[in-house]
C-alpha positions as MATLAB code, in Angstrom:
seq = 'MTEMSPASSVGTSLQRLDGPAKVLGRAAYAFEQPLENAAYLHPLQATIARGTITRIDSTAAEATEGVIAVLTHRNASRLDDTEDRELAICQGADVAFRGELIGGVVAETQEIARHAASLVEIDYEEQPHDTRLEREDGEVYTPDSVNPTYDTDTDIGDVFAAIGEADVLVDETYKTPMEHNNPLEPHTSVAVWRPGGEGPTLTVYDSTQSVHGVRAVLARVFGLDTQVRVVSPYVGGGFGSKGRPHAHNVLAVLAAQLAGGRPVKLAVTRQQMFAVTGYRTPTISRLRLAADADGRLTALCHDAVEQTSRIKEFAEQTATCSRMMYAAPNRRTTHRLAALDVPVPSWMRAPGEAPGMYALESAVDELAHACGLDPIELRMRNEPDVDPESGKPWSGRHLVECLRTGAERFGWDARAGAGTRREGSWLVGLGVAASTYPAYTMPGSVAEIGYRDGRYAVRIGAADIGTGTWTALSQIAADALERPMEEIDLSIGDTDLPYATVEGGSSGIASWGSTVVAAARAFRDEHGKDPDQGAVTRAEMPEHPDRADYAAHSFGAVFVEARVHVDTREVRIPRMLGVFSAGRIVNPRTARSQLIGGMTFGLSMALFEESVLDHRFGHVVNHDLAQYHVPAHADIGDIEATWLDHPDEHANALGAKGIGEIGIVGTPAAVANAVHNATGIRVRDLPITPDKLLA';
ca = [
      19.246    6.923  -19.513;
      22.899    7.623  -20.108;
      24.797    5.037  -22.562;
      24.925    1.895  -21.240;
      28.689    0.657  -19.772;
      29.902   -2.679  -21.436;
      29.102   -4.238  -18.224;
      25.750   -2.963  -17.945;
      23.857   -3.397  -15.035;
      20.315   -2.440  -15.211;
      18.168   -5.667  -16.612;
      20.349   -8.106  -15.075;
      19.231  -10.164  -11.820;
      22.029   -9.168   -9.676;
      21.398  -10.781   -6.038;
      20.098   -8.433   -3.473;
      23.082   -6.562   -1.605;
      21.534   -6.346    1.779;
      20.659  -10.221    1.565;
      24.006  -11.471    3.484;
      22.966   -9.169    6.495;
      19.845  -10.052    6.468;
      19.696  -13.484    6.485;
      23.070  -13.331    8.895;
      21.416  -10.890   11.458;
      23.241   -8.016   10.964;
      21.181   -6.193    9.289;
      20.068   -3.970   12.339;
      16.135   -2.875   11.810;
      14.672   -0.005   14.101;
      14.071   -1.522   17.004;
      16.986   -3.647   16.996;
      19.099   -0.314   17.232;
      21.877   -0.772   19.973;
      21.771    2.142   22.275;
      22.701    2.653   25.847;
      20.688    2.344   28.749;
      17.489    2.270   26.682;
      14.023    1.932   28.515;
      10.795    0.373   27.019;
       7.051    1.520   26.160;
       4.303   -0.618   26.296;
       1.116    1.456   24.928;
      -2.703    2.250   26.829;
      -5.333    2.028   24.974;
      -9.023    2.785   24.969;
     -11.472   -0.034   25.709;
     -14.655    1.939   24.297;
     -15.550    3.232   20.942;
     -16.660    6.998   22.034;
     -16.509    9.200   25.257;
     -14.832   10.451   27.704;
     -11.920    9.615   30.609;
     -13.886   10.192   34.018;
     -10.317    8.349   36.053;
      -7.175    6.804   35.544;
      -5.800    5.174   38.717;
      -2.456    4.923   37.706;
      -0.986    3.723   41.693;
       0.041    0.090   41.173;
       1.591    0.539   37.807;
       3.837    2.913   39.054;
       4.602    1.254   42.468;
       5.673   -2.008   40.181;
       9.816   -2.421   40.327;
      11.048   -1.264   37.319;
       8.609    1.493   36.076;
      10.223    4.075   35.066;
       6.896    6.685   34.696;
       2.870    6.580   33.445;
       2.223    8.678   30.741;
      -1.349    9.539   30.543;
      -3.146   13.149   29.384;
      -2.287   14.399   32.811;
       1.532   14.447   32.421;
       1.930   14.251   28.487;
       3.842   17.533   26.981;
       1.001   19.647   24.426;
       1.580   19.427   21.295;
       2.586   22.466   18.749;
       0.033   21.222   16.482;
      -2.763   18.843   17.018;
      -4.472   19.899   13.635;
      -4.210   16.234   12.637;
      -6.206   14.384   14.874;
      -4.754   11.280   14.574;
      -1.577   12.456   16.028;
      -3.154   14.467   18.493;
      -2.995   11.674   21.450;
      -2.672   12.290   25.098;
      -4.078   15.825   25.013;
      -7.363   15.583   26.532;
      -9.818   13.107   28.104;
     -11.750   12.482   24.551;
     -12.175    8.710   22.912;
     -12.434    9.011   19.201;
     -12.732    5.077   18.896;
     -11.706    1.763   20.235;
      -8.197    0.982   20.275;
      -6.946    4.884   20.208;
      -3.532    5.311   22.106;
      -3.939    7.414   25.488;
      -1.104    6.892   26.951;
       1.615    4.330   28.250;
       3.834    2.618   30.586;
       7.904    3.055   30.151;
       9.770    0.853   32.346;
      13.077   -0.998   32.076;
      11.796   -4.079   30.252;
       9.130   -4.990   27.831;
       7.575   -7.561   30.277;
       7.641   -5.080   32.813;
       6.117   -2.555   30.467;
       3.324   -4.652   29.300;
       2.566   -6.215   33.315;
       2.196   -2.426   34.816;
       0.493   -1.289   31.986;
      -2.475   -3.626   32.807;
      -2.392   -2.380   36.026;
      -3.406    0.735   35.244;
      -7.103    1.545   35.913;
      -9.257    3.547   33.788;
     -13.000    4.511   34.034;
     -15.290    6.202   31.387;
     -17.991    7.780   30.125;
     -19.535    6.586   27.143;
     -21.392    7.657   24.814;
     -23.344    6.417   21.422;
     -20.986    5.076   18.549;
     -21.865    4.365   14.829;
     -19.250    1.774   13.434;
     -21.662    0.000   10.595;
     -20.999    0.916    6.708;
     -24.170    1.017    5.076;
     -24.654    2.134    1.311;
     -27.519    4.072    1.927;
     -26.324    5.709    5.255;
     -27.629    8.854    5.600;
     -24.608   10.678    6.809;
     -22.650   10.067    3.775;
     -21.000   12.770    2.363;
     -18.723   14.331   -0.740;
     -15.058   14.884   -0.253;
     -13.465   17.491   -1.351;
     -11.417   15.477   -3.353;
      -9.845   11.698   -3.266;
      -6.132   10.120   -2.811;
      -3.892   11.642   -3.880;
      -5.657   14.322   -5.367;
      -8.135   13.151   -8.145;
     -11.468   14.543   -8.701;
     -14.194   13.318   -6.360;
     -16.685   12.945   -9.038;
     -16.289   12.720  -12.835;
     -19.250   12.892  -15.342;
     -19.173   12.839  -19.053;
     -22.184   12.396  -21.631;
     -25.663   11.348  -20.409;
     -24.934    8.247  -18.725;
     -28.682    7.519  -17.591;
     -30.113    7.904  -21.100;
     -27.241    5.646  -22.512;
     -28.391    3.188  -19.803;
     -32.032    3.199  -20.479;
     -30.759    2.491  -23.929;
     -28.793   -0.291  -23.507;
     -29.179   -3.462  -25.379;
     -27.518   -5.120  -22.677;
     -26.928   -4.113  -18.825;
     -24.920   -5.321  -15.904;
     -26.298   -3.160  -12.584;
     -24.347   -5.181   -9.167;
     -23.057   -3.943   -6.293;
     -19.605   -5.212   -4.988;
     -18.382   -5.050   -1.801;
     -14.768   -5.436   -0.013;
     -14.049   -5.757    3.529;
     -11.929   -3.365    6.088;
      -8.555   -4.821    5.723;
      -5.393   -5.100    7.521;
      -1.881   -4.731    6.540;
       0.328   -6.978    8.003;
       3.911   -6.777    7.167;
       6.479   -9.342    8.818;
       8.109   -6.139   11.012;
       5.815   -4.940   13.243;
       5.535   -1.078   13.682;
       8.833    0.396   15.979;
      10.171    3.576   16.707;
      12.473    4.267   19.070;
      12.817    7.877   20.260;
      15.842    9.604   21.617;
      15.132   13.154   23.166;
      18.054   14.975   24.453;
      17.101   19.070   24.563;
      20.160   21.774   24.484;
      22.912   19.684   23.916;
      24.989   18.755   20.840;
      22.869   16.804   17.593;
      19.293   16.864   16.986;
      16.992   17.333   19.678;
      15.047   14.530   18.480;
      16.232   11.313   16.750;
      14.167    8.767   16.373;
      14.793    4.975   14.792;
      11.865    4.060   12.803;
      10.492    1.393   10.632;
       8.950    3.669    7.584;
       8.458    4.035    4.161;
       9.931    7.982    4.623;
      12.449    9.103    6.900;
      11.721   12.573    5.543;
       8.165   12.473    5.851;
       8.384   11.165    9.468;
      10.682   14.170    9.880;
       8.650   16.934    8.862;
       5.272   15.406   10.688;
       7.212   15.089   14.038;
       8.790   18.626   13.471;
       5.438   19.834   12.799;
       3.849   18.120   15.856;
       6.658   18.828   18.414;
       7.399   21.995   16.784;
      11.483   21.332   16.758;
      11.631   22.637   12.988;
      14.667   20.478   11.868;
      16.084   19.853   14.903;
      14.899   15.583   14.223;
      16.828   13.208   12.692;
      15.038   10.196   11.585;
      16.799    6.705   10.806;
      15.998    3.457    9.205;
      18.157    2.042    6.693;
      16.313   -1.846    6.577;
      12.677   -1.782    6.809;
      10.533   -5.340    7.576;
       7.743   -5.041    4.699;
       5.446   -1.668    4.694;
       2.501   -1.984    2.191;
       1.996    1.142    2.480;
       1.284    1.237    5.967;
       4.279    2.887    7.174;
       4.101    5.504    4.534;
       3.320    8.041    6.955;
       3.577    8.762   10.547;
       0.698    7.036   12.737;
       0.142    7.894   16.667;
       2.361    5.402   18.031;
       5.295    7.964   16.422;
       3.826   10.631   18.340;
       3.429    8.564   21.598;
       7.249    7.067   21.267;
       8.606   10.667   21.583;
       6.000   11.422   24.112;
       7.100    8.959   26.513;
      10.939    9.817   25.681;
      10.108   13.234   26.956;
       9.724   12.046   30.145;
      12.367    9.223   30.611;
      15.563   11.915   31.462;
      17.021   11.256   28.230;
      17.210    7.690   27.464;
      16.366    5.735   24.473;
      12.796    5.223   24.427;
      11.756    1.967   22.366;
       8.089    0.972   21.049;
       7.315   -2.496   19.151;
       3.486   -2.168   18.086;
       1.976   -5.608   19.060;
       0.048   -7.599   16.476;
      -2.597   -6.779   17.731;
      -2.488   -3.089   18.427;
      -2.260   -2.582   14.955;
      -5.351   -3.464   14.336;
      -6.041   -0.110   15.679;
      -3.642    2.270   15.422;
      -1.464    1.113   12.351;
      -4.136    2.026    9.633;
      -6.373   -0.518    7.239;
      -7.882   -0.442    3.610;
     -11.100    0.914    4.244;
     -14.626   -1.225    3.265;
     -15.946   -0.153    0.399;
     -19.305   -0.638   -1.577;
     -19.008   -0.477   -5.341;
     -22.143   -0.156   -7.634;
     -21.290   -1.014  -11.567;
     -23.682   -0.428  -14.256;
     -22.289   -1.243  -17.815;
     -24.326   -0.331  -20.330;
     -23.386   -2.086  -23.740;
     -25.107   -2.618  -27.196;
     -25.388   -5.659  -28.408;
     -21.755   -6.125  -30.223;
     -20.477   -5.379  -26.459;
     -19.328   -2.306  -26.957;
     -19.495    0.003  -23.809;
     -22.125    2.809  -24.284;
     -21.968    4.245  -20.944;
     -20.158    3.094  -17.377;
     -21.212    4.588  -14.005;
     -19.067    3.425  -11.161;
     -20.500    4.915   -7.807;
     -18.284    4.192   -4.475;
     -19.412    4.657   -0.945;
     -16.334    4.023    1.687;
     -15.857    4.572    5.659;
     -13.249    6.929    7.135;
     -12.732    8.338   10.527;
     -15.075   11.275   12.173;
     -11.228   12.669   13.591;
      -9.153   12.397   10.149;
     -10.921   12.103    6.625;
      -9.481    9.447    4.319;
     -10.961    9.175    1.102;
      -9.940    6.025   -1.227;
      -9.778    6.650   -5.022;
     -11.800    3.811   -5.359;
     -13.786    4.458   -9.115;
     -10.816    6.247  -10.463;
      -9.220    3.053  -12.939;
     -12.601    2.918  -14.191;
     -12.549    6.663  -15.595;
      -9.562    5.462  -17.956;
      -9.825    1.638  -18.527;
     -12.629    1.069  -21.532;
     -13.461    3.590  -24.035;
     -17.160    4.188  -23.137;
     -18.785    8.096  -24.385;
     -20.544    8.178  -21.774;
     -18.750    7.860  -18.188;
     -19.570    8.887  -14.409;
     -17.884    8.308  -11.183;
     -18.416    9.318   -7.839;
     -17.299    8.766   -4.281;
     -18.872    8.983   -0.615;
     -17.663    8.758    2.986;
     -19.345    7.545    5.759;
     -17.568    8.896    8.808;
     -17.696    6.884   11.785;
     -16.191    6.168   14.976;
     -13.479    3.981   13.542;
      -9.745    4.033   13.599;
      -7.974    6.246   10.225;
      -8.158    4.787    7.638;
      -4.839    4.807    5.485;
      -2.905    3.712    2.773;
      -2.825   -0.215    1.953;
      -1.244   -1.961   -1.147;
      -2.734   -0.067   -4.259;
      -5.160    1.870   -2.148;
      -8.210    2.279   -4.412;
      -6.906    0.591   -7.335;
      -7.684   -3.109   -5.849;
     -11.066   -2.789   -4.362;
     -12.012   -0.702   -7.171;
     -10.754   -2.575  -10.059;
     -12.158   -5.872   -8.018;
     -15.868   -4.055   -8.799;
     -14.903   -2.887  -12.813;
     -13.263   -6.247  -13.820;
     -15.847   -8.588  -12.243;
     -18.580   -6.442  -13.856;
     -16.643   -6.637  -16.856;
     -16.937  -10.410  -16.426;
     -20.574  -10.297  -16.269;
     -21.095   -8.288  -19.226;
     -18.995  -10.658  -21.227;
     -21.568  -13.158  -19.869;
     -24.396  -11.359  -20.654;
     -23.178  -11.025  -24.063;
     -22.018  -13.964  -24.753;
     -18.290  -13.272  -25.342;
     -15.398  -14.400  -24.985;
     -13.858  -11.728  -21.729;
     -11.068  -11.249  -23.050;
     -12.307  -10.405  -26.873;
     -15.221   -8.071  -24.772;
     -12.250   -6.054  -23.189;
     -10.363   -5.668  -26.582;
     -13.422   -4.484  -28.337;
     -13.470   -1.863  -26.041;
      -9.503   -0.606  -25.939;
      -9.212    2.832  -26.016;
      -6.933    4.637  -28.365;
      -6.482    7.102  -26.368;
      -6.893    8.048  -22.092;
     -10.785    7.810  -21.579;
     -10.143   10.755  -19.209;
      -7.543   13.168  -20.216;
      -7.712   12.590  -24.363;
      -4.337   12.031  -24.004;
      -1.867    9.513  -25.687;
      -0.675    6.247  -23.587;
       3.096    6.406  -23.195;
       2.679    2.616  -23.393;
      -0.401    0.983  -22.893;
       0.200   -2.885  -24.404;
      -2.626   -4.280  -22.565;
      -4.123   -6.336  -25.649;
      -0.303   -7.535  -25.941;
      -0.569   -8.544  -21.971;
      -4.021  -10.472  -22.434;
      -3.295  -12.087  -25.631;
       0.284  -13.527  -24.220;
      -1.340  -14.828  -21.370;
      -3.933  -16.337  -22.942;
      -1.558  -18.467  -25.171;
       0.650  -19.109  -22.632;
      -1.946  -20.376  -19.899;
      -3.974  -22.539  -22.255;
      -7.503  -20.008  -22.528;
      -9.249  -22.050  -24.900;
      -9.494  -24.784  -22.357;
     -12.073  -22.594  -21.006;
     -15.514  -24.041  -20.674;
     -19.103  -22.792  -19.867;
     -19.707  -21.526  -16.412;
     -19.865  -24.383  -14.023;
     -19.487  -27.375  -16.812;
     -15.882  -28.726  -16.317;
     -15.595  -30.632  -13.557;
     -12.467  -33.074  -12.596;
     -13.595  -35.880  -10.166;
     -14.491  -34.229   -6.925;
     -13.442  -30.823   -8.556;
     -15.623  -27.908  -10.361;
     -12.657  -26.178  -12.339;
     -12.763  -22.483  -13.890;
     -10.595  -20.154  -15.607;
     -10.893  -16.457  -14.799;
      -8.687  -13.028  -16.107;
      -9.022   -9.981  -15.402;
      -7.359   -6.760  -16.164;
      -4.842   -4.767  -14.147;
      -3.693   -1.099  -13.695;
      -1.915    1.440  -12.052;
      -0.660    5.301  -12.090;
       3.006    5.317  -13.475;
       3.665    7.522  -10.553;
       6.925    9.803  -10.209;
       7.228   12.276   -7.291;
       9.114   15.746   -7.598;
      11.599   16.554   -5.170;
      14.201   13.995   -4.665;
      17.497   14.751   -4.256;
      20.712   12.765   -5.202;
      24.676   13.323   -4.133;
      27.229   11.443   -5.887;
      30.891   12.099   -4.381;
      33.968   10.239   -5.330;
      36.877    9.253   -2.716;
      40.084    6.662   -3.420;
      38.344    4.868   -6.771;
      35.060    4.546   -5.023;
      31.247    6.345   -6.004;
      29.552    7.400   -2.992;
      25.739    7.559   -4.131;
      23.369    9.224   -1.288;
      20.188    9.459   -1.011;
      17.139    9.314    1.633;
      15.445    7.022   -0.028;
      13.838    3.443    1.570;
      14.051   -0.432    1.175;
      10.913   -1.977    2.439;
      12.168   -5.582    0.978;
      11.584   -4.637   -2.303;
      15.514   -4.614   -3.491;
      16.119   -0.656   -3.277;
      19.548   -1.268   -2.237;
      20.171   -3.558   -5.213;
      18.319   -1.826   -7.822;
      19.336    1.908   -6.929;
      22.901    0.311   -7.049;
      22.472   -0.885  -10.873;
      20.959    2.461  -11.773;
      23.975    4.515  -10.185;
      26.400    2.027  -12.004;
      24.990    2.398  -15.336;
      24.666    5.865  -15.201;
      28.279    6.639  -13.954;
      29.234    3.830  -16.560;
      31.660    2.163  -13.378;
      31.075   -1.246  -12.139;
      28.895   -2.128   -9.369;
      31.628   -2.715   -7.133;
      33.070    0.452   -7.167;
      29.166    2.258   -5.817;
      28.693    2.590   -2.102;
      24.877    3.400   -1.414;
      23.453    5.405    1.564;
      19.883    5.445    2.197;
      17.528    5.280    4.945;
      18.627    8.952    6.906;
      17.704   12.116    6.989;
      20.906   12.809    7.414;
      21.600   12.370    3.653;
      19.496   14.309    0.526;
      15.927   14.865    0.503;
      13.969   11.748   -0.899;
      10.544   11.328   -1.361;
       8.212    8.426   -0.149;
       8.357    4.567   -0.951;
       4.729    4.473   -2.112;
       2.700    4.585   -5.004;
       4.962    2.284   -6.842;
       6.991    5.152   -7.289;
      10.804    4.827   -5.560;
      12.597    3.660   -8.419;
      11.093    5.692  -11.037;
      11.483    9.092   -8.832;
      14.857    7.804   -7.024;
      16.553    6.502  -10.492;
      15.781    9.347  -12.593;
      17.398   11.476   -9.413;
      20.511    9.070   -9.767;
      20.881    9.328  -13.000;
      20.619   13.125  -13.393;
      22.941   13.187  -10.241;
      25.753   10.909  -12.330;
      24.688   12.985  -15.730;
      25.527   16.180  -13.282;
      28.832   14.777  -11.577;
      30.140   13.332  -15.305;
      29.502   17.127  -16.973;
      31.055   19.030  -13.936;
      34.142   16.080  -12.868;
      34.351   14.203  -16.052;
      35.540   10.572  -16.103;
      38.727   10.982  -14.184;
      37.286   12.965  -11.077;
      39.709   14.500   -8.534;
      39.771   13.138   -5.088;
      36.532   14.502   -2.910;
      34.409   15.572   -6.201;
      30.972   16.129   -4.904;
      27.935   16.417   -7.153;
      24.064   17.196   -6.390;
      21.404   17.491   -8.147;
      17.415   17.031   -8.195;
      15.085   14.711  -10.036;
      14.080   16.944  -13.235;
      10.928   17.477  -14.736;
      10.721   14.959  -17.368;
       9.448   17.077  -20.702;
       6.837   14.236  -22.080;
       5.261   13.866  -19.140;
       2.559   16.331  -19.226;
       1.470   15.418  -22.739;
       0.909   11.066  -21.719;
      -1.062    9.494  -20.013;
       1.581    7.130  -18.001;
       0.195    3.991  -16.494;
       1.298    0.094  -16.129;
      -0.839   -2.691  -17.367;
      -1.457   -5.880  -17.150;
      -3.483   -9.116  -17.225;
      -3.857  -12.323  -14.450;
      -4.772  -15.591  -15.443;
      -6.146  -17.951  -12.897;
      -7.286  -21.235  -12.825;
      -9.940  -22.061   -9.697;
     -10.975  -25.150   -8.489;
     -13.888  -25.728   -6.175;
     -14.485  -28.857   -4.178;
     -18.063  -30.165   -4.664;
     -18.992  -31.169   -1.192;
     -17.096  -28.683    0.924;
     -16.929  -25.824   -1.455;
     -13.417  -25.144   -0.689;
     -11.369  -22.917   -3.565;
      -7.928  -23.702   -4.893;
      -6.014  -21.974   -6.717;
      -3.420  -24.562   -8.116;
      -2.066  -21.904  -11.475;
      -2.001  -18.284  -11.712;
      -0.428  -16.406  -14.311;
       0.850  -12.466  -14.445;
       1.714  -10.850  -17.834;
       2.225   -7.269  -17.622;
       3.784   -4.159  -18.752;
       5.624   -1.873  -16.684;
       8.375   -0.172  -18.826;
      12.120   -0.551  -18.244;
      12.823   -3.618  -15.588;
      15.595   -2.899  -13.640;
      16.519   -6.407  -12.031;
      14.228   -8.956  -12.939;
      14.686  -11.303  -10.003;
      13.736   -8.471   -7.245;
      11.315   -7.508  -10.116;
       9.665  -11.197  -10.302;
       9.597  -11.398   -6.579;
       7.007   -8.070   -6.242;
       5.273   -8.910   -9.143;
       4.461  -12.801   -7.133;
       4.324  -10.894   -4.412;
       1.804   -8.606   -5.385;
      -0.301  -11.551   -6.745;
      -0.029  -13.745   -4.056;
      -1.672  -10.568   -1.760;
      -4.411  -10.372   -3.975;
      -5.105  -14.200   -4.053;
      -5.126  -13.413   -0.246;
      -7.747  -10.208   -0.767;
     -10.075  -12.951   -2.942;
      -9.886  -15.446   -0.515;
      -8.965  -15.135    3.352;
      -8.633  -11.419    4.237;
     -11.352  -10.039    6.361;
     -11.496   -7.806    9.501;
     -14.599   -8.476   11.671;
     -15.598   -5.546   13.295;
     -17.806   -6.141   15.926;
     -20.186   -3.381   16.100;
     -21.094   -3.681   19.626;
     -17.595   -2.608   20.962;
     -16.157   -0.945   18.152;
     -13.113   -3.478   17.460;
     -11.646   -5.866   15.202;
     -11.864   -9.239   17.098;
      -9.809  -11.246   14.665;
      -7.285   -9.114   15.590;
      -4.199  -11.445   15.095;
      -2.507  -13.608   12.286;
      -4.128  -16.845   13.836;
      -7.733  -15.644   13.077;
      -6.732  -12.879   10.376;
      -5.782  -15.378    7.483;
      -3.359  -14.502    4.656;
      -1.968  -17.280    2.558;
       0.518  -20.268    3.713;
       2.690  -22.053    1.449;
      -0.275  -24.740    1.220;
      -2.541  -22.289   -0.446;
      -0.106  -21.277   -3.038;
       0.209  -23.006   -6.086;
       2.171  -22.275   -9.213;
       2.499  -18.901   -9.640;
       4.257  -17.090  -12.675;
       4.899  -13.658  -13.625;
       6.322  -12.077  -16.774;
       6.549   -8.793  -18.548;
       7.061   -7.239  -21.591;
       9.931   -5.789  -22.780;
       8.762   -2.041  -23.223;
      10.763    0.594  -21.419;
       8.895    3.715  -21.243;
      10.824    6.675  -22.219;
       7.749    8.839  -21.823;
       7.292    8.108  -18.497;
      10.157    9.219  -17.027;
      14.093    9.614  -17.363;
      14.439    6.129  -16.122;
      12.201    4.488  -18.572;
      10.712    2.143  -15.166;
       7.193    2.430  -14.208;
       6.299    0.854  -10.673;
       5.731   -2.615  -10.283;
       5.120   -3.210   -6.192;
       1.129   -2.301   -6.786;
       0.270   -3.678  -10.388;
       0.481   -7.796   -9.314;
      -2.730   -6.810   -6.573;
      -4.644   -4.774   -8.524;
      -5.974   -7.664  -11.265;
      -6.013  -10.431   -9.262;
      -8.841  -10.493   -6.613;
     -11.026  -10.238   -9.782;
      -9.260  -13.094  -12.280;
      -9.713  -15.278   -8.846;
     -13.639  -14.142   -8.473;
     -14.184  -14.435  -12.165;
     -12.554  -18.068  -12.143;
     -14.883  -19.200   -9.346;
     -17.618  -18.181  -11.066;
     -16.238  -19.572  -14.481;
     -15.450  -23.296  -11.611;
     -19.620  -22.827  -10.074;
     -21.597  -20.900  -12.228;
     -21.884  -18.646   -9.002;
     -20.989  -15.174   -8.743;
     -19.698  -13.880   -5.305;
     -19.551  -10.089   -4.943;
     -18.685   -9.246   -1.679;
     -14.719  -10.275   -0.565;
     -13.669  -12.783    0.442;
     -15.144  -15.644   -1.563;
     -15.635  -18.176    1.750;
     -16.877  -21.558    1.015;
     -20.757  -20.326    3.020;
     -20.648  -18.266   -0.026;
     -20.927  -20.720   -2.842;
     -23.670  -23.524   -1.329;
     -26.415  -21.849   -3.347;
];
């Protein structure tokens, strides 16, 4: 970064700049945009898992007072690009999965639209379907790559020879279920279709993690080039599910084309989200860890099987962390997919890393137990000097320091043998797991800085999904310009602003912050410290000179205390501690919130979350928050998150690394390991429910 100003903003715990507007209800989210004469859309969804629509009778719906139009494949406009079959809705009579969007009702109110949608009669010709993921599924195949662009498989050394010669071998299978993103704000999209007039043909107010991403996709699908504007200043959470457009975005535009120029508002219901806005694919991971008598790994093999949809491939990078976490001379990782008649999976907070590290860190705990070693000692014995996958030096790892710091603060020395510690009616155990996440930066973002009347306008099409972007980017801009925060006017969340990459992969602040720093430097170089009125400078995020020479990741260690009731087998987590190394922390207040939120997310993954698919009919039966369990306040004990002060100048110009997802990555395994230490029972399929602890 540029030299810090005397009153440095970066590193201070400033309150959120957007906080008052949100608390007072003045922050207008997508669905709340004040638009005159708006109409409302309620989707029609398929009620079969696979087949063809043979009849649609919308007579009763169309006769309902207040109904403007009934959208189906019979009257929907033809899309310009149908290559992405998730988005190619209302283009024909085929049904690919239960819950697929097949139309909608546009009406004067939400209530009328929803009622009229229930009056539409639809008949189908059903076809046999398959929604069950099996490890030995005969239809599994090898994808070309895994998210985002990783090699599908890796094979170094002679893994199977090392396994055969191992002194100690762990060979176990770990499973994670289908899980659904449930941000507080459901997915919403408001479409305004006005061709031939002034301004854009299509304006969309959208709840999204990427306004420019939505614009690019909708422009392509509807053949509009750049005649699309997307606005999204505030977003009520996303967890990855709002990182890319889904079918509901297309449905809103199709409906707006039938609405005679009126804005059309669509709010996806909580139940509909379980079919149309993505989810974490279930995973089956077979881990084989071979070690010598001292606990040093001689081979590591991680084979992952996942599901995807028949109509669109999504290959999650479940085994990629196993390529770089520990030193092992022989390593093998594979990914296989089963294409099923299910909705399209997508990003969910720490996709790949969260389920993959649950499997790896559980297996490492089992190896420590088999070797008679403390789990922290085993990890330290297998600490790699350089990245095992690339051979590059670490930009900053510090995992051992995280483990040691956490062990001291958590009271790790009180840990007893598995199933031996009891306090009253509760079995007590301690568990630990390592955490990691790639330090992504995404090239291409552009920032503009302008000056007028003593104020600096900082413009970039970034997103704030509740993570603190409004505040953190303002802090970065203030320090880079060497001006107080009060002189910074930040604008984000609009495609009328310069291009910004997606708020995804924990890359937002690292990417956008580096871009703002570059723009500030360019502004000062061009205009000096006493700029003229109207001075403006734009700059793109520069390529960091060290980036290609170092392996850049965030690391951490999560410690958990678990208590299991001896009679009911209820699990409680009274204490959690996370110690992380994630580069420069821009705002400790919002960073702590992100890390604690991630750990809570991981606790939820370990103990509660499971989307139950009824394979007879192809739908998720627990598709609301009454049945799909996430933690309530009573489930959360004392959660503490802290970090090491190690800015990572090799990772990017800002020295910061992502913190949005690393909190979740190690937590499920830490919980499972703590439960094992409490009970002596190893649960290898999440979530850990009381019935699995009855042995």
